[in-house]
PDB file of N, CA, C and O in Angstrom:
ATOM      1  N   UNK E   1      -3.058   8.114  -7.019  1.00 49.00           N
ATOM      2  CA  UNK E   1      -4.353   8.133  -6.362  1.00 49.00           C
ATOM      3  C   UNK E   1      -4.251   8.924  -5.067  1.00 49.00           C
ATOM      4  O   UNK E   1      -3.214   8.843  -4.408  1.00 49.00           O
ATOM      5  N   UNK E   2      -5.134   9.587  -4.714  1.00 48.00           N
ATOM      6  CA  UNK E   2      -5.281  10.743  -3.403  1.00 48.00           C
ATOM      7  C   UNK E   2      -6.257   9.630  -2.411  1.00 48.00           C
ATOM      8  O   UNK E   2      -7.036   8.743  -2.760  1.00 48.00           O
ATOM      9  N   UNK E   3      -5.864  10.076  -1.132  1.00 48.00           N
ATOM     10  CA  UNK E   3      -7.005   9.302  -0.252  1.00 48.00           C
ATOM     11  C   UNK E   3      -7.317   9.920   0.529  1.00 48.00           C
ATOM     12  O   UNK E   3      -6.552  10.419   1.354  1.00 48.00           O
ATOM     13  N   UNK E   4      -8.441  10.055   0.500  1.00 49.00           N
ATOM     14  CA  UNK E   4      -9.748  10.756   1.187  1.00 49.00           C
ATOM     15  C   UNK E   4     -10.384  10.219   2.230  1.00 49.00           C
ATOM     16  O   UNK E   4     -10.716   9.035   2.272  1.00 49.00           O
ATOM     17  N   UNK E   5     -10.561  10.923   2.992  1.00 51.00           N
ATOM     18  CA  UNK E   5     -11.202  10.549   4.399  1.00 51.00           C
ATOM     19  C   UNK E   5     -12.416  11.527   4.872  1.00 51.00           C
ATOM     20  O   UNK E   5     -12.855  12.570   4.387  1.00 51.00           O
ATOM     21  N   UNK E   6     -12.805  10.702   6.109  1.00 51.00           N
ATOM     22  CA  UNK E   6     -14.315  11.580   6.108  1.00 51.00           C
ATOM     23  C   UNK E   6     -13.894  12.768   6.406  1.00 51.00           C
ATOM     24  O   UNK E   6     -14.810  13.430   5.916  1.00 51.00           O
ATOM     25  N   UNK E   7     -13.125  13.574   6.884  1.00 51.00           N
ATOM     26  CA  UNK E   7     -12.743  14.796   7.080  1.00 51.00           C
ATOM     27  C   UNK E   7     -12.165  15.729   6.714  1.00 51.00           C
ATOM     28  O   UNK E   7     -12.068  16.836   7.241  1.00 51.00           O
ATOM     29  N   UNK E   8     -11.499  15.121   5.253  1.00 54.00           N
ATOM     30  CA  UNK E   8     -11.156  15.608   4.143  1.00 54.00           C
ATOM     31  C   UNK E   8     -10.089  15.287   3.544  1.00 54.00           C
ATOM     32  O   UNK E   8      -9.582  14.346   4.154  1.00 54.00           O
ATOM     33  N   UNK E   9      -9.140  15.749   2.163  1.00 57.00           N
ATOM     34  CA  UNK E   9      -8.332  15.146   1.741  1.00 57.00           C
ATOM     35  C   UNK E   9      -6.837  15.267   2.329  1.00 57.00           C
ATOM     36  O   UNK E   9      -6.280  16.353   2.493  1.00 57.00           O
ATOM     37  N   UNK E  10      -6.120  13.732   2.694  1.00 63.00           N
ATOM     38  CA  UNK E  10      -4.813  13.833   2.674  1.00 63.00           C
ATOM     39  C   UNK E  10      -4.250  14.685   2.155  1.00 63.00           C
ATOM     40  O   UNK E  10      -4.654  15.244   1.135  1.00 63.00           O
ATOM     41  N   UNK E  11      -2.961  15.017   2.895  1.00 71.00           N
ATOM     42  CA  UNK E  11      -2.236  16.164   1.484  1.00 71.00           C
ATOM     43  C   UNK E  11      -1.123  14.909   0.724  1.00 71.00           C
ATOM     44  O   UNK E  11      -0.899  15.090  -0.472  1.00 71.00           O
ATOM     45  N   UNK E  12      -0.720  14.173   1.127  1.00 72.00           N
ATOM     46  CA  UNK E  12      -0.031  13.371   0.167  1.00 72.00           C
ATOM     47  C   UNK E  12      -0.962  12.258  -0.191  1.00 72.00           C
ATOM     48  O   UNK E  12      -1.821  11.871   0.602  1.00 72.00           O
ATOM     49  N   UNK E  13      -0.755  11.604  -1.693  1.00 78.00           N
ATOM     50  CA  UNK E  13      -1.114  10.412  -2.282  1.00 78.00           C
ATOM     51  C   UNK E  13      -0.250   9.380  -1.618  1.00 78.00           C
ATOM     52  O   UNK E  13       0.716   9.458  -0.859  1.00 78.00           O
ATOM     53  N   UNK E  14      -1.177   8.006  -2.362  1.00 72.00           N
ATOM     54  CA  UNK E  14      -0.740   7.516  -1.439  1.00 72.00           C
ATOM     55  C   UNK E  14       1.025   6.604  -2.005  1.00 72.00           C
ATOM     56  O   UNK E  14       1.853   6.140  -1.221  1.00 72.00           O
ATOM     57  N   UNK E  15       1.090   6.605  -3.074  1.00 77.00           N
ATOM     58  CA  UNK E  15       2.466   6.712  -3.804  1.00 77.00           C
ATOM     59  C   UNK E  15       3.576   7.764  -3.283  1.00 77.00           C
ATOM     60  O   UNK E  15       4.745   7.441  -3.494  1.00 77.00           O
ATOM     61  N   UNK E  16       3.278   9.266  -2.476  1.00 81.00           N
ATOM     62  CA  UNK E  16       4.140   9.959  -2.168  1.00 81.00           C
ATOM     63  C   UNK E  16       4.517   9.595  -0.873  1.00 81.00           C
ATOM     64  O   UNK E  16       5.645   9.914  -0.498  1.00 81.00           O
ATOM     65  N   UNK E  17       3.584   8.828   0.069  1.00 78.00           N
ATOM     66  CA  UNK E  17       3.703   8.590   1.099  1.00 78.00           C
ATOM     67  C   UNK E  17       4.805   7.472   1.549  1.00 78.00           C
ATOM     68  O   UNK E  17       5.770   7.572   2.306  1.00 78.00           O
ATOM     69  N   UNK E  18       4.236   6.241   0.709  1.00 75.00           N
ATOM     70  CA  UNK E  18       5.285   4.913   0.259  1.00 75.00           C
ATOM     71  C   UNK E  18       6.196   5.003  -0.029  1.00 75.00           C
ATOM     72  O   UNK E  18       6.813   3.942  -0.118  1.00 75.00           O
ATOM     73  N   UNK E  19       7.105   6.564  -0.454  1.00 81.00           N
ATOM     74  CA  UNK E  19       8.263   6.984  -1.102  1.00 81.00           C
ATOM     75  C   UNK E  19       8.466   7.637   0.062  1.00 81.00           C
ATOM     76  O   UNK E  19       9.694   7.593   0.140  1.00 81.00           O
ATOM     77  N   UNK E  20       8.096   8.199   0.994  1.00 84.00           N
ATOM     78  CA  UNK E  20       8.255   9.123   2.522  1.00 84.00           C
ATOM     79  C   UNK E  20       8.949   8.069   2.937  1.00 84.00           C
ATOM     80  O   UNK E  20      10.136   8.136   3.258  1.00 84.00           O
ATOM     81  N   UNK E  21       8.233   6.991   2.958  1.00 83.00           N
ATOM     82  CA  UNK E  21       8.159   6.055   4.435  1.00 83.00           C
ATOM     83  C   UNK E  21       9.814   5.345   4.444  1.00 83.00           C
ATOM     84  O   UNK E  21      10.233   4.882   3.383  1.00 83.00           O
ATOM     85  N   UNK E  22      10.703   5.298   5.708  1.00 87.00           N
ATOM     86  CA  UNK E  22      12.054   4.889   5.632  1.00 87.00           C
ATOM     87  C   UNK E  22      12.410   4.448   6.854  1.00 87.00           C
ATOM     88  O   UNK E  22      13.178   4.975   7.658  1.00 87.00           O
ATOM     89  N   UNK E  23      11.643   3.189   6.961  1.00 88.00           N
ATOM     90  CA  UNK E  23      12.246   2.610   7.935  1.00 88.00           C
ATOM     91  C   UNK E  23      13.281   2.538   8.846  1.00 88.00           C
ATOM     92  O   UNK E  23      14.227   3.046   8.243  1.00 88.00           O
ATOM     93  N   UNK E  24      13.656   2.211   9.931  1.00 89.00           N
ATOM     94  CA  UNK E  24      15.244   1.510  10.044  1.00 89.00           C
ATOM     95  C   UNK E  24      14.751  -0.007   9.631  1.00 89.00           C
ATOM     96  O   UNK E  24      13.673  -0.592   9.737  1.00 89.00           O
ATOM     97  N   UNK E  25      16.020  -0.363   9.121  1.00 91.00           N
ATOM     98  CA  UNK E  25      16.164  -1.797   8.790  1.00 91.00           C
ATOM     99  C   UNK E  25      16.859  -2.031   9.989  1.00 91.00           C
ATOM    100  O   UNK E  25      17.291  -1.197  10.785  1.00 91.00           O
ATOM    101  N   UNK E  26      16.939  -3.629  10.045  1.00 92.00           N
ATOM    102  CA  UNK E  26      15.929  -4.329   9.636  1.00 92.00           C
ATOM    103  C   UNK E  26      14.631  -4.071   9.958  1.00 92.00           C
ATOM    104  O   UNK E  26      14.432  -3.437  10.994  1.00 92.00           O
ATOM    105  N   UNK E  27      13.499  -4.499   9.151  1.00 89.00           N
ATOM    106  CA  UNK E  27      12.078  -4.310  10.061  1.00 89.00           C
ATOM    107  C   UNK E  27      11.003  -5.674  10.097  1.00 89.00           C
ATOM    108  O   UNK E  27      10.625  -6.615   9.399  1.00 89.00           O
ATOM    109  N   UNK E  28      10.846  -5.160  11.206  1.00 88.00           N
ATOM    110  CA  UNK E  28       9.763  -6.049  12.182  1.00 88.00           C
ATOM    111  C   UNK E  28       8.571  -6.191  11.015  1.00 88.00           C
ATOM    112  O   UNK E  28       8.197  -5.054  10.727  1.00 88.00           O
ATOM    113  N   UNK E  29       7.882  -7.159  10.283  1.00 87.00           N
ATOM    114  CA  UNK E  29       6.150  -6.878  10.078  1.00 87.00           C
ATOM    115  C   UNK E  29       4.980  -7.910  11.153  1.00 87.00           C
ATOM    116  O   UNK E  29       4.932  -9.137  11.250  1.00 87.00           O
ATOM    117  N   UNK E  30       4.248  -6.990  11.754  1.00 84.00           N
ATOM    118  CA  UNK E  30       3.519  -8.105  12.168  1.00 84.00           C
ATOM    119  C   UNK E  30       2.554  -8.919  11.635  1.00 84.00           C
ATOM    120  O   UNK E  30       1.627  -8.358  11.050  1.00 84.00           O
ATOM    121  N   UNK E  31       2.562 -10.208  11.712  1.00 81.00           N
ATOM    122  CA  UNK E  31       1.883 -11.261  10.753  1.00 81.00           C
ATOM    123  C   UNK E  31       0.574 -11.818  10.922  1.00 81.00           C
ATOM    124  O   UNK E  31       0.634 -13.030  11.130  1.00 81.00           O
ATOM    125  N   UNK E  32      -0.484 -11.393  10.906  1.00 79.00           N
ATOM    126  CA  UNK E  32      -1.369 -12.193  11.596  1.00 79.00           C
ATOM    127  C   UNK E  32      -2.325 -13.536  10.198  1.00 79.00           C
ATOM    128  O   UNK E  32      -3.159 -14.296  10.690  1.00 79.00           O
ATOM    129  N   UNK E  33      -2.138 -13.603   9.099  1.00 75.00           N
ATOM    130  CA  UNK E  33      -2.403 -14.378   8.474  1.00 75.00           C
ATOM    131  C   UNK E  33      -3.524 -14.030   7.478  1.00 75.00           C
ATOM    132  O   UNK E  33      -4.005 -14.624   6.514  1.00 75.00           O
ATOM    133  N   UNK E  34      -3.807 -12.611   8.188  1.00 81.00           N
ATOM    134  CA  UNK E  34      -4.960 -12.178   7.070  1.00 81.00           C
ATOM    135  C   UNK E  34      -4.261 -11.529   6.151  1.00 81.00           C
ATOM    136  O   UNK E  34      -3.086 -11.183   6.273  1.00 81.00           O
ATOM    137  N   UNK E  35      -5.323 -11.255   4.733  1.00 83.00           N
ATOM    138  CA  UNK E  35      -4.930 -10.507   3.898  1.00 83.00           C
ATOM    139  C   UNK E  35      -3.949  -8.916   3.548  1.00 83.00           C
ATOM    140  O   UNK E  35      -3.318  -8.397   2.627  1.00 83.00           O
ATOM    141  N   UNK E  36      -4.290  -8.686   4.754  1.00 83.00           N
ATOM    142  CA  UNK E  36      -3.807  -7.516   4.666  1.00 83.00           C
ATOM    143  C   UNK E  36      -2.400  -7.190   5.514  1.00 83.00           C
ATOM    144  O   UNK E  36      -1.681  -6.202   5.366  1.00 83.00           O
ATOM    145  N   UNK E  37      -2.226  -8.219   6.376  1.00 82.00           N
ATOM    146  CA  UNK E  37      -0.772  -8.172   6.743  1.00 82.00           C
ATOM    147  C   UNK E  37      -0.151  -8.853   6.184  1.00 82.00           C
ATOM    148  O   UNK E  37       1.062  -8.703   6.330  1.00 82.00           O
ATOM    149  N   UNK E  38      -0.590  -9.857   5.336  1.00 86.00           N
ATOM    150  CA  UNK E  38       0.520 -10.514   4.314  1.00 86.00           C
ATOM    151  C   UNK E  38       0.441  -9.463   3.181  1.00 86.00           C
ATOM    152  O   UNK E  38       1.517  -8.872   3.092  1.00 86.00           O
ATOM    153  N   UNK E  39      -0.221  -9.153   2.535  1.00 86.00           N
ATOM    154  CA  UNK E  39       0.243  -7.741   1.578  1.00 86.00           C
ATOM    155  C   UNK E  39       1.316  -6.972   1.962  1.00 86.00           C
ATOM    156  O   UNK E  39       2.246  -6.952   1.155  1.00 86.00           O
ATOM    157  N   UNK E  40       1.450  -6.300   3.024  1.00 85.00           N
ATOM    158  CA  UNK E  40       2.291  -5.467   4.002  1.00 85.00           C
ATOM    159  C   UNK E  40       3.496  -6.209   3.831  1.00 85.00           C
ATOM    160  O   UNK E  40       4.425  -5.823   3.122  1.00 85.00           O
ATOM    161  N   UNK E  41       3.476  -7.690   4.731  1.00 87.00           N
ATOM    162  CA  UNK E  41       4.549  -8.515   4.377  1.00 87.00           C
ATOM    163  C   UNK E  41       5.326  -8.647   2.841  1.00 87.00           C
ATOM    164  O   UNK E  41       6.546  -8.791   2.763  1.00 87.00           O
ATOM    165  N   UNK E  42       4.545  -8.585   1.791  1.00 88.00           N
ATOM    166  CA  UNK E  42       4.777  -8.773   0.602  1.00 88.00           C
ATOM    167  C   UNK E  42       5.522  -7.274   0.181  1.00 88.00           C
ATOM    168  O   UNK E  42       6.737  -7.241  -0.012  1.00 88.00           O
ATOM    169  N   UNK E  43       4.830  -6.273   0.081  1.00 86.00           N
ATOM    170  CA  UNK E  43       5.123  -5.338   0.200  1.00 86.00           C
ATOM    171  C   UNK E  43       6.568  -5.026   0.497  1.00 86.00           C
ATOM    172  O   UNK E  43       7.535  -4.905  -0.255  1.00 86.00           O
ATOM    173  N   UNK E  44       6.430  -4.921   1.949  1.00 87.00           N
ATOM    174  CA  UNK E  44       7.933  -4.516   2.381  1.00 87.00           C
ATOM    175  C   UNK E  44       9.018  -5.627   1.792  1.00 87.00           C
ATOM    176  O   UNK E  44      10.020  -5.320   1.146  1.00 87.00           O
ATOM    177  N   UNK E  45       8.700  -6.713   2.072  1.00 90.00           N
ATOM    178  CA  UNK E  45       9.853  -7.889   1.529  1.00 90.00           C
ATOM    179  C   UNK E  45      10.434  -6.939  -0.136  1.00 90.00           C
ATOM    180  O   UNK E  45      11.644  -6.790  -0.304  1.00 90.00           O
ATOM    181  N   UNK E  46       9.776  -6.581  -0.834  1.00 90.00           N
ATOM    182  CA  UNK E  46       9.823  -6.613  -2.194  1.00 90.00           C
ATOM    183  C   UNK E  46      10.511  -4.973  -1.986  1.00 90.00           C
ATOM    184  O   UNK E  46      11.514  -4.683  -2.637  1.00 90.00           O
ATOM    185  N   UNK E  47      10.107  -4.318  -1.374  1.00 89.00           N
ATOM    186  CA  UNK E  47      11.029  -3.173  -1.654  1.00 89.00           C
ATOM    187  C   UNK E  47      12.692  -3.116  -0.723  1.00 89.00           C
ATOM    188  O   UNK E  47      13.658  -2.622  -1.304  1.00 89.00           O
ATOM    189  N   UNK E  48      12.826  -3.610   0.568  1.00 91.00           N
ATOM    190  CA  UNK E  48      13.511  -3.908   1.106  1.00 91.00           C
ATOM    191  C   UNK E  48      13.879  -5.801   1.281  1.00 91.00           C
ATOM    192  O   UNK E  48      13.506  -6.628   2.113  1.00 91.00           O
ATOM    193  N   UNK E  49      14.720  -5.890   0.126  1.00 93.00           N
ATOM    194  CA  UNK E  49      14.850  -7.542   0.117  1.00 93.00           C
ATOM    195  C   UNK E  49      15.840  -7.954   1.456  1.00 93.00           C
ATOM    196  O   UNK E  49      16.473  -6.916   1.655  1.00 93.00           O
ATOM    197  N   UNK E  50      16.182  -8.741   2.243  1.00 94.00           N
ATOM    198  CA  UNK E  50      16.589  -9.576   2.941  1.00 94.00           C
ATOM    199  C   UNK E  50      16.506  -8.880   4.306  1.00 94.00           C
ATOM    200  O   UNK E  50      16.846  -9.441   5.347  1.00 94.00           O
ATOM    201  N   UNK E  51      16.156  -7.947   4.259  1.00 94.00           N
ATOM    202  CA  UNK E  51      15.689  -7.077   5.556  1.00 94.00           C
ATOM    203  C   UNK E  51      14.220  -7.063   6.474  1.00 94.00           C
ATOM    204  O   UNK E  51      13.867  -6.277   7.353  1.00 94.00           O
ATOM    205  N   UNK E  52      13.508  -8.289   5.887  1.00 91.00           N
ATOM    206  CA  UNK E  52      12.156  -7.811   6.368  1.00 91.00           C
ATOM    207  C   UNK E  52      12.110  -9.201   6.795  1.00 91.00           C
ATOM    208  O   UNK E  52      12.681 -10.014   6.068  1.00 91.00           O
ATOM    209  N   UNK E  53      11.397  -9.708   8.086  1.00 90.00           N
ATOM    210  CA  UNK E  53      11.278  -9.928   8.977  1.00 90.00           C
ATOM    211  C   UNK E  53       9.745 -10.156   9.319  1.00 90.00           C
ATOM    212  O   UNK E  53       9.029  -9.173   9.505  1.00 90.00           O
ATOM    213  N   UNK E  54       9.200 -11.532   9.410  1.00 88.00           N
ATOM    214  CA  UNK E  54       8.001 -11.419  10.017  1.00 88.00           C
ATOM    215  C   UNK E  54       7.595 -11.889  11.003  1.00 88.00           C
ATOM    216  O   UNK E  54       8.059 -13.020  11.150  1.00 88.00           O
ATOM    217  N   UNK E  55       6.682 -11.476  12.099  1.00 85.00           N
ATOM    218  CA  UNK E  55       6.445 -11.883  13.415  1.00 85.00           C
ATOM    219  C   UNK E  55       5.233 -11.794  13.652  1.00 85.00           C
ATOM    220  O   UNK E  55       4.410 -10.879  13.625  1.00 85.00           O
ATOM    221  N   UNK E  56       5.209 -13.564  14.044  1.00 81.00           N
ATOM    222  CA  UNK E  56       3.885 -13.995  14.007  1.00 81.00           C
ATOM    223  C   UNK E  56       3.327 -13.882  15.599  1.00 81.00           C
ATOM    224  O   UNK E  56       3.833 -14.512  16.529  1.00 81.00           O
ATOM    225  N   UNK E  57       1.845 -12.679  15.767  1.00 69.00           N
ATOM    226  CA  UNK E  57       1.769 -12.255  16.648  1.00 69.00           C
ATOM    227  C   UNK E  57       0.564 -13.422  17.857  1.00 69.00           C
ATOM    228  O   UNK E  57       0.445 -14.485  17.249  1.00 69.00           O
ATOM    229  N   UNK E  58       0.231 -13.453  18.415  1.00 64.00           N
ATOM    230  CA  UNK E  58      -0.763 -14.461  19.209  1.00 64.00           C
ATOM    231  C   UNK E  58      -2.104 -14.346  18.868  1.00 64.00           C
ATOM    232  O   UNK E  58      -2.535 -13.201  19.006  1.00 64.00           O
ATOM    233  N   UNK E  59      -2.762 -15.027  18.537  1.00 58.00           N
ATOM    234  CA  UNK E  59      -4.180 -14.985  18.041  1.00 58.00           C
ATOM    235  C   UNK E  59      -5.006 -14.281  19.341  1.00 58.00           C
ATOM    236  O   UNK E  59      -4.948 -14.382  20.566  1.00 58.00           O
ATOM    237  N   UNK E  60      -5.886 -13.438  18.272  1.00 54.00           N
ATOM    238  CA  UNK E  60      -6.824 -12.959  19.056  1.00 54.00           C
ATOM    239  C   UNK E  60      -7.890 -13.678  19.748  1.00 54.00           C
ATOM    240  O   UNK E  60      -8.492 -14.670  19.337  1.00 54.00           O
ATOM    241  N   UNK E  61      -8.060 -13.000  20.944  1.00 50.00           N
ATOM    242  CA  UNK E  61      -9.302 -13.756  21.710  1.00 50.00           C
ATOM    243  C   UNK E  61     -10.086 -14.682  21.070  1.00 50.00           C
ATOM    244  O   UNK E  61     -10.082 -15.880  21.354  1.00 50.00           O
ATOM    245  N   UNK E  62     -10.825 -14.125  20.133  1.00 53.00           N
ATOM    246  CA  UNK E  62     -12.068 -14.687  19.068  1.00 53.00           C
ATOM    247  C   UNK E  62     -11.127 -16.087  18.479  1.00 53.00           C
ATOM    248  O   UNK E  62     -11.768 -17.138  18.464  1.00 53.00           O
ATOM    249  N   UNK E  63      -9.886 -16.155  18.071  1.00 53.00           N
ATOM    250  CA  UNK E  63      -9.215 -17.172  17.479  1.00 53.00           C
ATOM    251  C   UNK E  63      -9.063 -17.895  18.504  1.00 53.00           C
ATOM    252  O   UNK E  63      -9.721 -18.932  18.579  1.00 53.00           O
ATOM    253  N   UNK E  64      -8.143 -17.525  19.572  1.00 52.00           N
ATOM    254  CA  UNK E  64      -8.235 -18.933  20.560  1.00 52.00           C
ATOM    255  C   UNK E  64      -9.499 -19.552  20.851  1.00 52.00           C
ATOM    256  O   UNK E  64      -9.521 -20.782  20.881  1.00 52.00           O
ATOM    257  N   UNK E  65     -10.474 -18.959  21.053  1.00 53.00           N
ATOM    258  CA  UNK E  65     -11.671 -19.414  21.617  1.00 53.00           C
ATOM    259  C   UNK E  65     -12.536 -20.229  20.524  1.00 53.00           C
ATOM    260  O   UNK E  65     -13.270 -21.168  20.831  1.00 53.00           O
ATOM    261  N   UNK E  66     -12.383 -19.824  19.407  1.00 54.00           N
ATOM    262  CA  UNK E  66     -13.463 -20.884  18.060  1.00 54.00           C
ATOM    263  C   UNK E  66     -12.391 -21.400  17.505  1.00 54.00           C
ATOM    264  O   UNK E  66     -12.776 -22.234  16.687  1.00 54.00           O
ATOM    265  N   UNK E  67     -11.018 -21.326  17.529  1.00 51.00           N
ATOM    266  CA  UNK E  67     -10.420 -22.793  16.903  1.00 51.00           C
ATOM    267  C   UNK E  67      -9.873 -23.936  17.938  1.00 51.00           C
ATOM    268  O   UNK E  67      -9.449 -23.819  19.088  1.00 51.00           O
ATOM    269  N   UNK E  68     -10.019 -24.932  17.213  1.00 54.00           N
ATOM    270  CA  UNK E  68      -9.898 -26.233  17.845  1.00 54.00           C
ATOM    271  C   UNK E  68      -8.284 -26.342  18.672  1.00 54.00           C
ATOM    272  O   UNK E  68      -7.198 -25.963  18.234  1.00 54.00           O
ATOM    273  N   UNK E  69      -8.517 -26.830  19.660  1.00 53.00           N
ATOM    274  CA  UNK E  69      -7.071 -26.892  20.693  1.00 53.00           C
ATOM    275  C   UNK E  69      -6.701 -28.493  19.818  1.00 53.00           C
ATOM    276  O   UNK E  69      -5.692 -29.136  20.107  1.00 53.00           O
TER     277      UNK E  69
END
């Protein structure tokens, strides 16, 4: 799959990119509990096993303030 943006197309897909990408290990993911940093989390865990690392970052403003102390 290619990904496109309003300004036009990436030159890499996004499979060539995920094959670019080379961390140093160990690596940091930051965690915030939504969907999309646990994917990330999932993600990296699964391609780099015992190397990945998650860090759970401080809730945002909006979270401290509407959840219960």
């Amino acid at each position: 799959a290619r990904v496109h943006c309003g300004v036009g197309a990436l030159t890499q897909s996004v499979e060539q990119a995920l094959q670019a990408f080379a961390p140093a290990l160990p690596l940091a993911v930051g965690l915030s509990g939504g969907a999309d940093s646990t994917a990330l989390l999932v993600a990296c865990a699964q391609r780099w096993p015992g190397q990945v690392v998650a860090k759970i970052g401080r809730a945002s403003c909006r979270e401290r303030v509407s959840s219960p102390v």
